[in-house]
Coordinates of C-alpha atoms in Angstrom, one line a residue:
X1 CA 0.6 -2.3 -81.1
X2 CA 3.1 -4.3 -79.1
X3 CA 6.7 -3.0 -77.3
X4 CA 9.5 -5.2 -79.2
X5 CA 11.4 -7.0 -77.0
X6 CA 14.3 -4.9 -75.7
X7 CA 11.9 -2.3 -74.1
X8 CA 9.6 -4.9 -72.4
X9 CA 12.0 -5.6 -69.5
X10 CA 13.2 -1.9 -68.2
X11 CA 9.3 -1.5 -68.1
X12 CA 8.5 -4.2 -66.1
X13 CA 11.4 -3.4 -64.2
X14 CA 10.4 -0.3 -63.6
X15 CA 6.9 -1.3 -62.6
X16 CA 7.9 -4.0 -59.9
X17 CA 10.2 -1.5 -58.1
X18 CA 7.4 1.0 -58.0
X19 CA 5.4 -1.4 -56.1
X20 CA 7.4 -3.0 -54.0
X21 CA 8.7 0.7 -52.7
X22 CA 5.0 1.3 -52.4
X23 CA 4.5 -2.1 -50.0
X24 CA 7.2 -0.9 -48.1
X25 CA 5.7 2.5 -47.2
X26 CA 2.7 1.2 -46.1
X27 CA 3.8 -1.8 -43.6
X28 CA 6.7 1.0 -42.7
X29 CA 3.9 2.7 -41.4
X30 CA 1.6 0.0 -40.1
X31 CA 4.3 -1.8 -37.7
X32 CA 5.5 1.6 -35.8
X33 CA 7.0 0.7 -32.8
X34 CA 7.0 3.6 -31.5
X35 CA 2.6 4.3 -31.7
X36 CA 2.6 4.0 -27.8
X37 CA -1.1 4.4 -26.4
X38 CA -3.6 6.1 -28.8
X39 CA -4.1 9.8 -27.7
X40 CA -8.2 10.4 -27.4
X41 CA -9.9 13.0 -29.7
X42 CA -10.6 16.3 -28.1
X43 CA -14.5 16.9 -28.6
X44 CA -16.7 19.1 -27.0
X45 CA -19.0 16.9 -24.6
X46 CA -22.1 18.6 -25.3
X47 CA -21.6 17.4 -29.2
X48 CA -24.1 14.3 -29.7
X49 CA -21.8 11.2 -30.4
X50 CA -24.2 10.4 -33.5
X51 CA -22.5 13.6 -35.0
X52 CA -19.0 13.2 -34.1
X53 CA -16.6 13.9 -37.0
X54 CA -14.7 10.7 -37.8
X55 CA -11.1 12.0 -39.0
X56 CA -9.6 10.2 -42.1
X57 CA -5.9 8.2 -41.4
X58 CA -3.2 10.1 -42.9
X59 CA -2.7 7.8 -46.5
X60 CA 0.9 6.6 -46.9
X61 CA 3.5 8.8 -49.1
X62 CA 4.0 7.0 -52.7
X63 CA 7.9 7.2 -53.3
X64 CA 9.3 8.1 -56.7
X65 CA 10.7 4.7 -58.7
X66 CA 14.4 5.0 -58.6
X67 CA 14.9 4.2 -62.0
X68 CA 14.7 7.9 -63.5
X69 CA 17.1 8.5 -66.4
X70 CA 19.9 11.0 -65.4
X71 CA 19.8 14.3 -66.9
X72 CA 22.6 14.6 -70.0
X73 CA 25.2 17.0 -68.5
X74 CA 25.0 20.5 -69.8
X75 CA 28.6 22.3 -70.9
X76 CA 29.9 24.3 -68.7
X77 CA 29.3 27.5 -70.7
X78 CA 25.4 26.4 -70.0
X79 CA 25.2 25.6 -66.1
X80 CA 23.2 27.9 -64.2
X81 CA 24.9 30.9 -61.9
X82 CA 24.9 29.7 -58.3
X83 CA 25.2 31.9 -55.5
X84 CA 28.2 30.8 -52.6
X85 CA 27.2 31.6 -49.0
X86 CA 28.5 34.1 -47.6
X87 CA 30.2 32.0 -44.9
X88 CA 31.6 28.7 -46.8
X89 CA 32.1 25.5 -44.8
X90 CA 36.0 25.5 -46.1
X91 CA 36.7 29.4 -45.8
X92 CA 38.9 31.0 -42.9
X93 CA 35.9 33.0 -41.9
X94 CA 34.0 29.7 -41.3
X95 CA 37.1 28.1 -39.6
X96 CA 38.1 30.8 -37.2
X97 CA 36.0 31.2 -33.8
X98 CA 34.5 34.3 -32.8
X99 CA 36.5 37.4 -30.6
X100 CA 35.7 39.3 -28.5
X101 CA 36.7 43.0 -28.4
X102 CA 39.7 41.9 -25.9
X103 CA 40.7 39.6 -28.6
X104 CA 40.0 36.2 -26.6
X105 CA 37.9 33.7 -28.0
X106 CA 34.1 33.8 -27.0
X107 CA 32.7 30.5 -26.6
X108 CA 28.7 29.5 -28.3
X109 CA 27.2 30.6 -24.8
X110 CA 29.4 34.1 -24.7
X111 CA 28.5 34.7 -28.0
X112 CA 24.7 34.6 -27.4
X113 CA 25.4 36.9 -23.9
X114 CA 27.3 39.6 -25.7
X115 CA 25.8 39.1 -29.1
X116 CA 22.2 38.6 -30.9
X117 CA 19.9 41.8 -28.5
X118 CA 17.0 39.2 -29.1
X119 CA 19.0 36.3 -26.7
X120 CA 18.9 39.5 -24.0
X121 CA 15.3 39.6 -24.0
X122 CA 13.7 38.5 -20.7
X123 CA 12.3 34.8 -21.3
X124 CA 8.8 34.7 -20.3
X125 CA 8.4 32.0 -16.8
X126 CA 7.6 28.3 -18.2
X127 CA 4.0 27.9 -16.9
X128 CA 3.0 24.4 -15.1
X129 CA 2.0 22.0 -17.5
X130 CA -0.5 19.1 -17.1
X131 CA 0.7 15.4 -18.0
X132 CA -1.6 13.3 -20.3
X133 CA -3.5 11.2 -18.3
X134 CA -4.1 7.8 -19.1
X135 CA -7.5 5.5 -18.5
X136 CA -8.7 2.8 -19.9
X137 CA -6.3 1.9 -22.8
X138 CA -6.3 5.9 -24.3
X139 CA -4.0 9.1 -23.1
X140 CA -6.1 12.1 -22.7
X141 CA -3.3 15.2 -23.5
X142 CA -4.0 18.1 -21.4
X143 CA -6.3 20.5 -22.1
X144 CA -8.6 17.7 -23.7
X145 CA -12.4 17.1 -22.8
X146 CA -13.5 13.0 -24.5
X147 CA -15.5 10.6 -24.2
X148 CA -13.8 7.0 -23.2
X149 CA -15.9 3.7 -22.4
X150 CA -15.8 1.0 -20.0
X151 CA -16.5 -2.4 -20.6
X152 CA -16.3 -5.5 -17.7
X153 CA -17.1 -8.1 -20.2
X154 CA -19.1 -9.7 -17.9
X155 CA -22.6 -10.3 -19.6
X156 CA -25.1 -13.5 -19.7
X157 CA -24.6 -13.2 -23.7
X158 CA -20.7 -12.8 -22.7
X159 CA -20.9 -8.9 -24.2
X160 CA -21.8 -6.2 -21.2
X161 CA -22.5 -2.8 -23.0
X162 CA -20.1 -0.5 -23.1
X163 CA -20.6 2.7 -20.4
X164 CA -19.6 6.0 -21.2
X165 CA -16.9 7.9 -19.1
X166 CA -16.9 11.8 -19.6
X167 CA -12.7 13.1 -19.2
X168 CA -11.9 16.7 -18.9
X169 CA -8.3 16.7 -18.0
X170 CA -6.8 20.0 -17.8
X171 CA -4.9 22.7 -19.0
X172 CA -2.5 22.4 -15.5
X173 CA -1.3 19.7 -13.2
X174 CA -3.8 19.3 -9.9
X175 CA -6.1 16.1 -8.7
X176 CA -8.1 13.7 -10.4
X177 CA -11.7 13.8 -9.1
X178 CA -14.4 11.4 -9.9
X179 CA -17.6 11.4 -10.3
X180 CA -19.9 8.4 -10.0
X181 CA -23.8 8.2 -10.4
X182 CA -26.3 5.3 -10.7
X183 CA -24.4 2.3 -8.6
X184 CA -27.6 1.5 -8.2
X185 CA -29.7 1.6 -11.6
X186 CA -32.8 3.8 -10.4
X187 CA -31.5 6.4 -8.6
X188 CA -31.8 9.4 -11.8
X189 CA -30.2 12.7 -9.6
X190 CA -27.1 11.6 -9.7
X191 CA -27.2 10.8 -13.6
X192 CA -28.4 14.4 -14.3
X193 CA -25.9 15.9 -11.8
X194 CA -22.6 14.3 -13.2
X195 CA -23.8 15.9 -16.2
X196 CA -24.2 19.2 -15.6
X197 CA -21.3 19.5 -14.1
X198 CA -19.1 17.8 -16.5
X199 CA -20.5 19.6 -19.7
X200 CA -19.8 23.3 -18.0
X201 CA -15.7 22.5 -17.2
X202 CA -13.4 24.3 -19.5
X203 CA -10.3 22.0 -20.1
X204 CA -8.3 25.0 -20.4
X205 CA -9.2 26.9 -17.2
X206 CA -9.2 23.1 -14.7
X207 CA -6.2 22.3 -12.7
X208 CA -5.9 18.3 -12.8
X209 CA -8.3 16.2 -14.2
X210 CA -12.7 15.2 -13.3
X211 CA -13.6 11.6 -14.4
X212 CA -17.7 11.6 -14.2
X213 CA -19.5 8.3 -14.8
X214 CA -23.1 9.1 -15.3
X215 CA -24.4 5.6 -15.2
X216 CA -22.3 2.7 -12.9
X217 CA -25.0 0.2 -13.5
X218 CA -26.3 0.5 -16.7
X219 CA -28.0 -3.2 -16.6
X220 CA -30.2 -1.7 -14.1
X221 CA -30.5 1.2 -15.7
X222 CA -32.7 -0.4 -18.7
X223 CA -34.5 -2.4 -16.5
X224 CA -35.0 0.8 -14.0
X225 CA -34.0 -1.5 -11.4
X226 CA -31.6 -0.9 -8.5
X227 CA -30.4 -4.0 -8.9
X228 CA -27.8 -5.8 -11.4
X229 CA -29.5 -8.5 -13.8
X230 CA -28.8 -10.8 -11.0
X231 CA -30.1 -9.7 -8.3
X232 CA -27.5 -8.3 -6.7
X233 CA -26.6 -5.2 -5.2
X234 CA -23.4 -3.7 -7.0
X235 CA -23.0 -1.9 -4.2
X236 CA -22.4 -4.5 -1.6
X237 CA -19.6 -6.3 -4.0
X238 CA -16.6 -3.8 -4.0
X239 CA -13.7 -4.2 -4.1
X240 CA -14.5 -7.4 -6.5
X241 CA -13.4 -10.4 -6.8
X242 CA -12.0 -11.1 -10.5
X243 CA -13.4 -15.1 -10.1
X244 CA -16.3 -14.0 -8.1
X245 CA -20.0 -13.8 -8.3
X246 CA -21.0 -11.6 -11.6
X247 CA -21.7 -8.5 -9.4
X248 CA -17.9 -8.9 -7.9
X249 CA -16.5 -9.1 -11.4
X250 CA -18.1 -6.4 -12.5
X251 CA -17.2 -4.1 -9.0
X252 CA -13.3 -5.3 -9.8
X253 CA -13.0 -4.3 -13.5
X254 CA -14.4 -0.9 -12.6
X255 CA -12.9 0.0 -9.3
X256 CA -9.2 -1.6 -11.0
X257 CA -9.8 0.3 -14.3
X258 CA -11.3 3.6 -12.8
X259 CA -11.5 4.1 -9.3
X260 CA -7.6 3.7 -8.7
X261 CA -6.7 6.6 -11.2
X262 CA -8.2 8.8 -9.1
X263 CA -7.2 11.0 -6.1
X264 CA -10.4 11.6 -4.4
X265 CA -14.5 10.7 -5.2
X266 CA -18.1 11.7 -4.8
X267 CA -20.2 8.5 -4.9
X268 CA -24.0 10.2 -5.6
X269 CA -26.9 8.2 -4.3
X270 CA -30.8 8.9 -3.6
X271 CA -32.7 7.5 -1.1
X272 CA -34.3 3.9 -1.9
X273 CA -37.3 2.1 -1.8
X274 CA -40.0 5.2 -2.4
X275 CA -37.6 7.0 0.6
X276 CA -36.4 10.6 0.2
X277 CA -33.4 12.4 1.5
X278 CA -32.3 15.7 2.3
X279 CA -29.0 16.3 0.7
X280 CA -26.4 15.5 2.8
X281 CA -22.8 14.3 2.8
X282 CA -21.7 10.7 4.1
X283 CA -17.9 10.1 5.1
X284 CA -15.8 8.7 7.9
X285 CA -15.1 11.8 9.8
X286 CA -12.4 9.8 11.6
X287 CA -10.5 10.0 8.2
X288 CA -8.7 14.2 7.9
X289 CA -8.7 13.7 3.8
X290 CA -12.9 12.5 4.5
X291 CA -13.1 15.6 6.2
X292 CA -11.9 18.2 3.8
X293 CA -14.1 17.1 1.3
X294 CA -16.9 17.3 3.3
X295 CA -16.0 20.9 4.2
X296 CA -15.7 21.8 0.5
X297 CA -19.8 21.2 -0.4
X298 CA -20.7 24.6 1.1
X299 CA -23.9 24.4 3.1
X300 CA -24.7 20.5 3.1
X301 CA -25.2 18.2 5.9
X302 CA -22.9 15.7 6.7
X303 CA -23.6 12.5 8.6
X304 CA -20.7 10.1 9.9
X305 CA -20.5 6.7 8.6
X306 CA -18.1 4.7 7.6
X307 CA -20.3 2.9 4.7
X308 CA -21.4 -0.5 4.9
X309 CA -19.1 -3.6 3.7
X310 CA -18.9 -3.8 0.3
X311 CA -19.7 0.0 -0.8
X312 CA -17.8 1.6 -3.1
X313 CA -17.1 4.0 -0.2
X314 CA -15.6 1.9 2.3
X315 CA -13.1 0.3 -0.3
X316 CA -12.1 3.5 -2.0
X317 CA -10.9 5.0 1.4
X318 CA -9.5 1.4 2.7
X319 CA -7.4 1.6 -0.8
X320 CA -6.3 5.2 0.6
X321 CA -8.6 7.4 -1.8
X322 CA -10.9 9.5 0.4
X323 CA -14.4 9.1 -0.9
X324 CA -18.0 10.5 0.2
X325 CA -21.3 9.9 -0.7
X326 CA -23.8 12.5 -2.1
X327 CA -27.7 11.6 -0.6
X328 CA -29.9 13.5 -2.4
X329 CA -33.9 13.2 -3.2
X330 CA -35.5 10.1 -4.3
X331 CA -35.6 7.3 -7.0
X332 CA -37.1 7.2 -10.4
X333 CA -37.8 10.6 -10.2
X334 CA -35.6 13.7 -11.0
X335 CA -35.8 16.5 -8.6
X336 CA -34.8 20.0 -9.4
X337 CA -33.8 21.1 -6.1
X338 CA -31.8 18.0 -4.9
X339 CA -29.8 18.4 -8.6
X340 CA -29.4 22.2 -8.0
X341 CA -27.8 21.8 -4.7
X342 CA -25.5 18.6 -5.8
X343 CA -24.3 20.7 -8.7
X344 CA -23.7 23.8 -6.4
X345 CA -22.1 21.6 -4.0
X346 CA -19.9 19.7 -6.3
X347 CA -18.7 23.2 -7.9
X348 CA -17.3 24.3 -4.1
X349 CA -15.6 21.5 -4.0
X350 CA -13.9 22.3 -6.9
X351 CA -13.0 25.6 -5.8
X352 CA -12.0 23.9 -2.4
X353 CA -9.5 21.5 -4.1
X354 CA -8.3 24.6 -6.2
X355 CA -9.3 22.8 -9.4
X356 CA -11.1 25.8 -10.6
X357 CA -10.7 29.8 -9.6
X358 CA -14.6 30.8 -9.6
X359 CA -16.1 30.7 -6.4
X360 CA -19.4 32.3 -4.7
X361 CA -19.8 32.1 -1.0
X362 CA -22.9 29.6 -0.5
X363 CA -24.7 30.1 3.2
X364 CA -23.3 28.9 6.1
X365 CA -21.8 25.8 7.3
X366 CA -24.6 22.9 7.8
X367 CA -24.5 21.0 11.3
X368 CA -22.6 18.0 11.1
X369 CA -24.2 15.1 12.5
X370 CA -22.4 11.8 14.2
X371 CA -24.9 9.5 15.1
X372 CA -28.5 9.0 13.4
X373 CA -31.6 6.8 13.9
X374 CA -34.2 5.9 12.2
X375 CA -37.5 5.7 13.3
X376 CA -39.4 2.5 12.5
X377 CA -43.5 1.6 11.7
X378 CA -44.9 -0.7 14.6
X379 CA -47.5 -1.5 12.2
X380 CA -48.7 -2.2 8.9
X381 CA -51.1 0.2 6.9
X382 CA -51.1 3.7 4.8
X383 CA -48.2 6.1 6.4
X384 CA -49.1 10.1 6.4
X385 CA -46.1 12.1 7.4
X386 CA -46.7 15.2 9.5
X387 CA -43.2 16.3 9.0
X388 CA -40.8 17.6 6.0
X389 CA -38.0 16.7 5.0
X390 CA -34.9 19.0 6.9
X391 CA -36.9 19.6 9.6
X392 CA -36.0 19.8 13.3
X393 CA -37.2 17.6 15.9
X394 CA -37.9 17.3 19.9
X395 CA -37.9 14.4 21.3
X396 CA -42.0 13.3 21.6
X397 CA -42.7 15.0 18.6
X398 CA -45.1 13.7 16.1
X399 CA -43.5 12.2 12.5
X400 CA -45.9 11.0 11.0
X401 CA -49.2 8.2 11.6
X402 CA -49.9 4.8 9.9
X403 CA -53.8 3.8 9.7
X404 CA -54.5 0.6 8.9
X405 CA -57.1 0.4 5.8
X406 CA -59.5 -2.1 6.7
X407 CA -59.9 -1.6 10.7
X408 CA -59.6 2.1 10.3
X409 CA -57.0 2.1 13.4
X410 CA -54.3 4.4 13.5
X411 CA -50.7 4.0 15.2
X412 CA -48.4 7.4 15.8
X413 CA -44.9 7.8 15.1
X414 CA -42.9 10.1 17.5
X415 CA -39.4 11.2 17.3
X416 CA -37.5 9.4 20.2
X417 CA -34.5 11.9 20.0
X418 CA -33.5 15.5 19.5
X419 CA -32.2 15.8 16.1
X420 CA -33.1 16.9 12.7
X421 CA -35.1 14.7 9.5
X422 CA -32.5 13.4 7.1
X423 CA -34.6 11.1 5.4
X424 CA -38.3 10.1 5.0
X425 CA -40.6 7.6 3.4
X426 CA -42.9 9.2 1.0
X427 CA -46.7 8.6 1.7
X428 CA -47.0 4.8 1.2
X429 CA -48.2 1.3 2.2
X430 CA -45.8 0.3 4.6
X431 CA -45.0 -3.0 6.9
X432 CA -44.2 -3.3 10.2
X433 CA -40.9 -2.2 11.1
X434 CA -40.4 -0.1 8.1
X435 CA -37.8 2.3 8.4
X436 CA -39.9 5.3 8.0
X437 CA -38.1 8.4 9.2
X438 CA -34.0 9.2 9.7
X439 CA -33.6 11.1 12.6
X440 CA -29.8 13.2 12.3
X441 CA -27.8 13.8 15.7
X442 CA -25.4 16.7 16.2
X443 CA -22.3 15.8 17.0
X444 CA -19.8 17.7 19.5
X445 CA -17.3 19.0 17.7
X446 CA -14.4 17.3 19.7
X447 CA -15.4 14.5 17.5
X448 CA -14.4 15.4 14.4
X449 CA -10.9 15.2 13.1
X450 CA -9.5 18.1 11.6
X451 CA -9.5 18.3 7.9
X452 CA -6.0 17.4 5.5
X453 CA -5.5 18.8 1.8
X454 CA -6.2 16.5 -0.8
X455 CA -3.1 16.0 -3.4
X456 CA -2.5 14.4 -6.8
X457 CA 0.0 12.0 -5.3
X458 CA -0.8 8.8 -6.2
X459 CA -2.7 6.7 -3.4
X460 CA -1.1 3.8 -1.3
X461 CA -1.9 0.6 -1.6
X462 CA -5.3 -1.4 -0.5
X463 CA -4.1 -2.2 3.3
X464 CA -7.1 -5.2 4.5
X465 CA -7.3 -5.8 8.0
X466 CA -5.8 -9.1 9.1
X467 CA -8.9 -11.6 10.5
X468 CA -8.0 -12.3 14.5
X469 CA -6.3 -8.7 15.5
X470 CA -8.2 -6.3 18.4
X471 CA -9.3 -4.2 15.3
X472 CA -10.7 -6.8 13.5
X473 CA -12.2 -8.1 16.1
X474 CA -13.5 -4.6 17.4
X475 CA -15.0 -4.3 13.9
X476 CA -16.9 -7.5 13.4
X477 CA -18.6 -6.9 16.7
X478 CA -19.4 -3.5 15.7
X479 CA -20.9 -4.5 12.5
X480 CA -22.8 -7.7 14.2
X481 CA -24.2 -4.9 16.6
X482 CA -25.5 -2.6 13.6
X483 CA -23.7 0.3 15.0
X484 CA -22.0 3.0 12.1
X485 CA -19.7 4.7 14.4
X486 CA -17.2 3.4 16.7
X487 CA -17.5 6.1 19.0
X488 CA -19.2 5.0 22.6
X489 CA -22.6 6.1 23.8
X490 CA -22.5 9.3 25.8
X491 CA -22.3 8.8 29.6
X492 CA -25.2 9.7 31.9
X493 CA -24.6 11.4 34.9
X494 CA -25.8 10.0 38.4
X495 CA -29.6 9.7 39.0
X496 CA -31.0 10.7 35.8
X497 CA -32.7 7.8 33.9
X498 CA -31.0 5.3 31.3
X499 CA -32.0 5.8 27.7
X500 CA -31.7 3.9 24.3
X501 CA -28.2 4.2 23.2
X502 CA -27.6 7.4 20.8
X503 CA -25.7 5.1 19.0
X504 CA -27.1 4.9 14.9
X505 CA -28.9 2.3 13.4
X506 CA -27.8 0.5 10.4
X507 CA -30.2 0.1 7.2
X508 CA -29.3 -1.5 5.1
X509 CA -32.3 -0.6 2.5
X510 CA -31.2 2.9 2.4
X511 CA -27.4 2.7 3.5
X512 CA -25.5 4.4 0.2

């Protein structure tokens, strides 16, 4: 059966409009100026990604065709009853302000004074409120634990896999910690530390905001290399260089994407190269904001140094971000009791930077130790330590001996210094000159600079020393020395013998 002629066109009419209205919803909605940065879904972190909920787009409202037929008037004798307000926009009562028993006119904020009891009610006091923070493209609201990811794009295929970053951003305004782990791909501690301490915040009870990046280097990471797929050591390559070497693109995207969002960061490390250490803090002690995060780890060593060139260390705090490193066990194999005492530590320092309100008193304060050593095999063979690790040491004391397989002859190591094992080569097959034991100095205390708060203000500027001034100078000669510390070697008095400089010895194996 088909329409006659006269009713095709209001139809079609009527159809067209429908769907051009509908056209215009949707790219109404699509080109909203006014989106901004997407917001990041609040999750719980311990919720596998695999069963994530994905949450539908909200589906465009379909407006009505305009070309509905007007309703035939009804007689008056058939319109409905309609109530008037009681206060009409034309009536007197609508028209004439508000008096007051004296008969003057009370103005909108009179009114509420003397008027509605409610308005009299004491207002409760506005609490502090945490701003969205925003990292790497996405705004994390407050009170909002996500997962965000990290990308340099700087791959041999030209894709580099994306890493996971862990946000809890709090419930009130405070610092931005972070967390890094696995700079170098082998080192497993720190993966498993970042992540028990990440998955036990609660948004809602953290003051400012912890950023943990479990693995840095996840190229070596597959491989169980420490290395990038290059060869290089990531850690060596920081700041970056945006048109550098692959290792110093990938050190600039994340230091210039992460690192600069943050107020203060714990870089965790193991020792390296079948070398264990005892868990201890690393910082410039010269720098007050280095200092008071070293005090906040509870009983943990700390050991001056001022990181070797190229370590995320050194360039966080020559950016103006205090930064230490966490030293803890060995690589490729997790170790309960260096994790339990990086989490513990990390958790006081939360409490310390008044991030979080729980707090238990941990031991005493650890010795904290200027200079170090290490003590070197004069020769090759099979080394058997006849020390542990945290132990004390006299000078002339026995560390350990390395026999020599085939010739059966065996060489002793003794401690050269007072001081205090820090690190240690497990039982091995060593060269000559391995670096086989770390030997920890106490410092005096005048040493030490006192300790300054940490705040959420933004940090300044990377200042780089100009080539050709005293300090630069004074630097470059340290470093070509191998010195860590720029303070000078304790004086001897008169007639007592001259010994080896107290001054450290740099590694470069086992240096972060």
């Amino acid at each position: 059966m088909f329409l006659r002629p006269p009713l095709r066109r209001p139809l079609l009419c009527s159809v067209l409009l429908l769907i051009s209205v509908s056209t215009f919803a949707l790219t109404e909605q699509e080109d909203d100026p006014e989106g901004g940065v997407p917001q990041a879904e609040n999750i719980q972190l311990d919720r596998p990604i695999d069963e994530e909920v994905v949450i539908p787009l909200p589906q465009p409202e379909t407006r009505q065709p305009a070309s509905k037929q007007p309703e035939p008037e009804r007689p008056e004798s058939e319109q409905p009853e309609t109530q008037a307000p009681e206060t009409a926009v034309g009536s007197d009562e609508a028209q004439t302000p508000a008096r007051g028993e004296n008969g003057k006119e009370e103005s909108g904020e009179e009114k509420a004074a003397v008027g509605d009891p409610a308005t009299q009610e004491e207002k409760p006091l506005a609490l502090e409120v945490a701003t969205p923070l925003r990292l790497l493209g996405s705004e994390v609201p407050p009170a909002t634990s996500t997962r965000l990811a990290w990308s340099p794009s700087q791959h041999f295929e030209g894709v580099y896999s994306a890493t996971p970053v862990l946000v809890v951003n709090g419930a009130r305004p405070g610092p931005s910690l972070c967390l890094t782990a696995a700079i170098h791909g082998d080192e497993l501690n720190g993966i498993e530390t970042v992540r028990r301490v990440m998955y036990n915040l609660d948004p809602a009870n953290l003051s400012g905001a912890v950023i943990g990046v479990p693995i840095v280097n996840l190229q070596g990471f597959h491989r169980g290399s420490r290395y990038l797929t290059d060869r290089r050591d990531l850690n060596r390559h920081f700041p970056g260089d945006p048109n550098g070497s692959s290792a110093s693109r990938i050190a600039h995207s994340f230091f210039h994407e992460v690192i600069v969002h943050c107020n203060a960061v714990v870089d965790l490390h193991t020792g390296s190269f079948y070398r264990t250490n005892l868990p201890q803090l690393r910082g410039d002690l010269t720098n007050p904001k280095v200092v008071k995060l070293t005090k906040g780890f509870g009983s943990t060593v700390v050991l001056h140094s001022d990181g070797a060139k190229g370590t995320l260390r050194r360039a966080a705090v020559n950016a103006g971000i205090p930064t230490v490193t966490l030293e803890a066990g060995a690589p490729m194999v997790l170790d309960e009791v260096s994790v339990s005492h990086s989490v513990k530590g990390i958790r006081t320092l939360l409490n310390q930077l008044a991030m979080v309100s729980k707090f238990r008193l941990w031991g005493d304060p650890e010795p904290v130790y200027y200079n170090s050593t290490w003590q070197r095999a004069t020769t090759g063979g099979i080394i058997f330590s006849e020390v542990k690790l945290g132990e004390s040491v006299r000078k002339g004391d026995l560390l350990g001996t390395v026999t020599n397989p085939i010739t059966n002859v065996r060489k002793e190591i003794r401690s050269e210094y007072n001081g205090r094992v820090l690190g240690m080569a497990m039982n091995q097959v060593v060269q000559p000159g391995f670096a086989a034991y770390h030997i920890g100095i106490q410092a005096p205390q005048e040493q030490i600079s006192p300790p300054e708060e940490v705040t959420a203000e933004s940090p300044p500027p990377e200042q780089e020393k100009t080539e050709g001034t005293v300090e630069g100078a004074a630097e470059s000669a340290a470093e070509s020395a191998g010195t860590t510390t720029d303070e000078p070697a304790p004086e001897k008095p008169a007639g007592e013998p001259v010994e080896r400089s107290q001054e450290p010895e740099t590694v470069e194996s086992d240096e972060d």
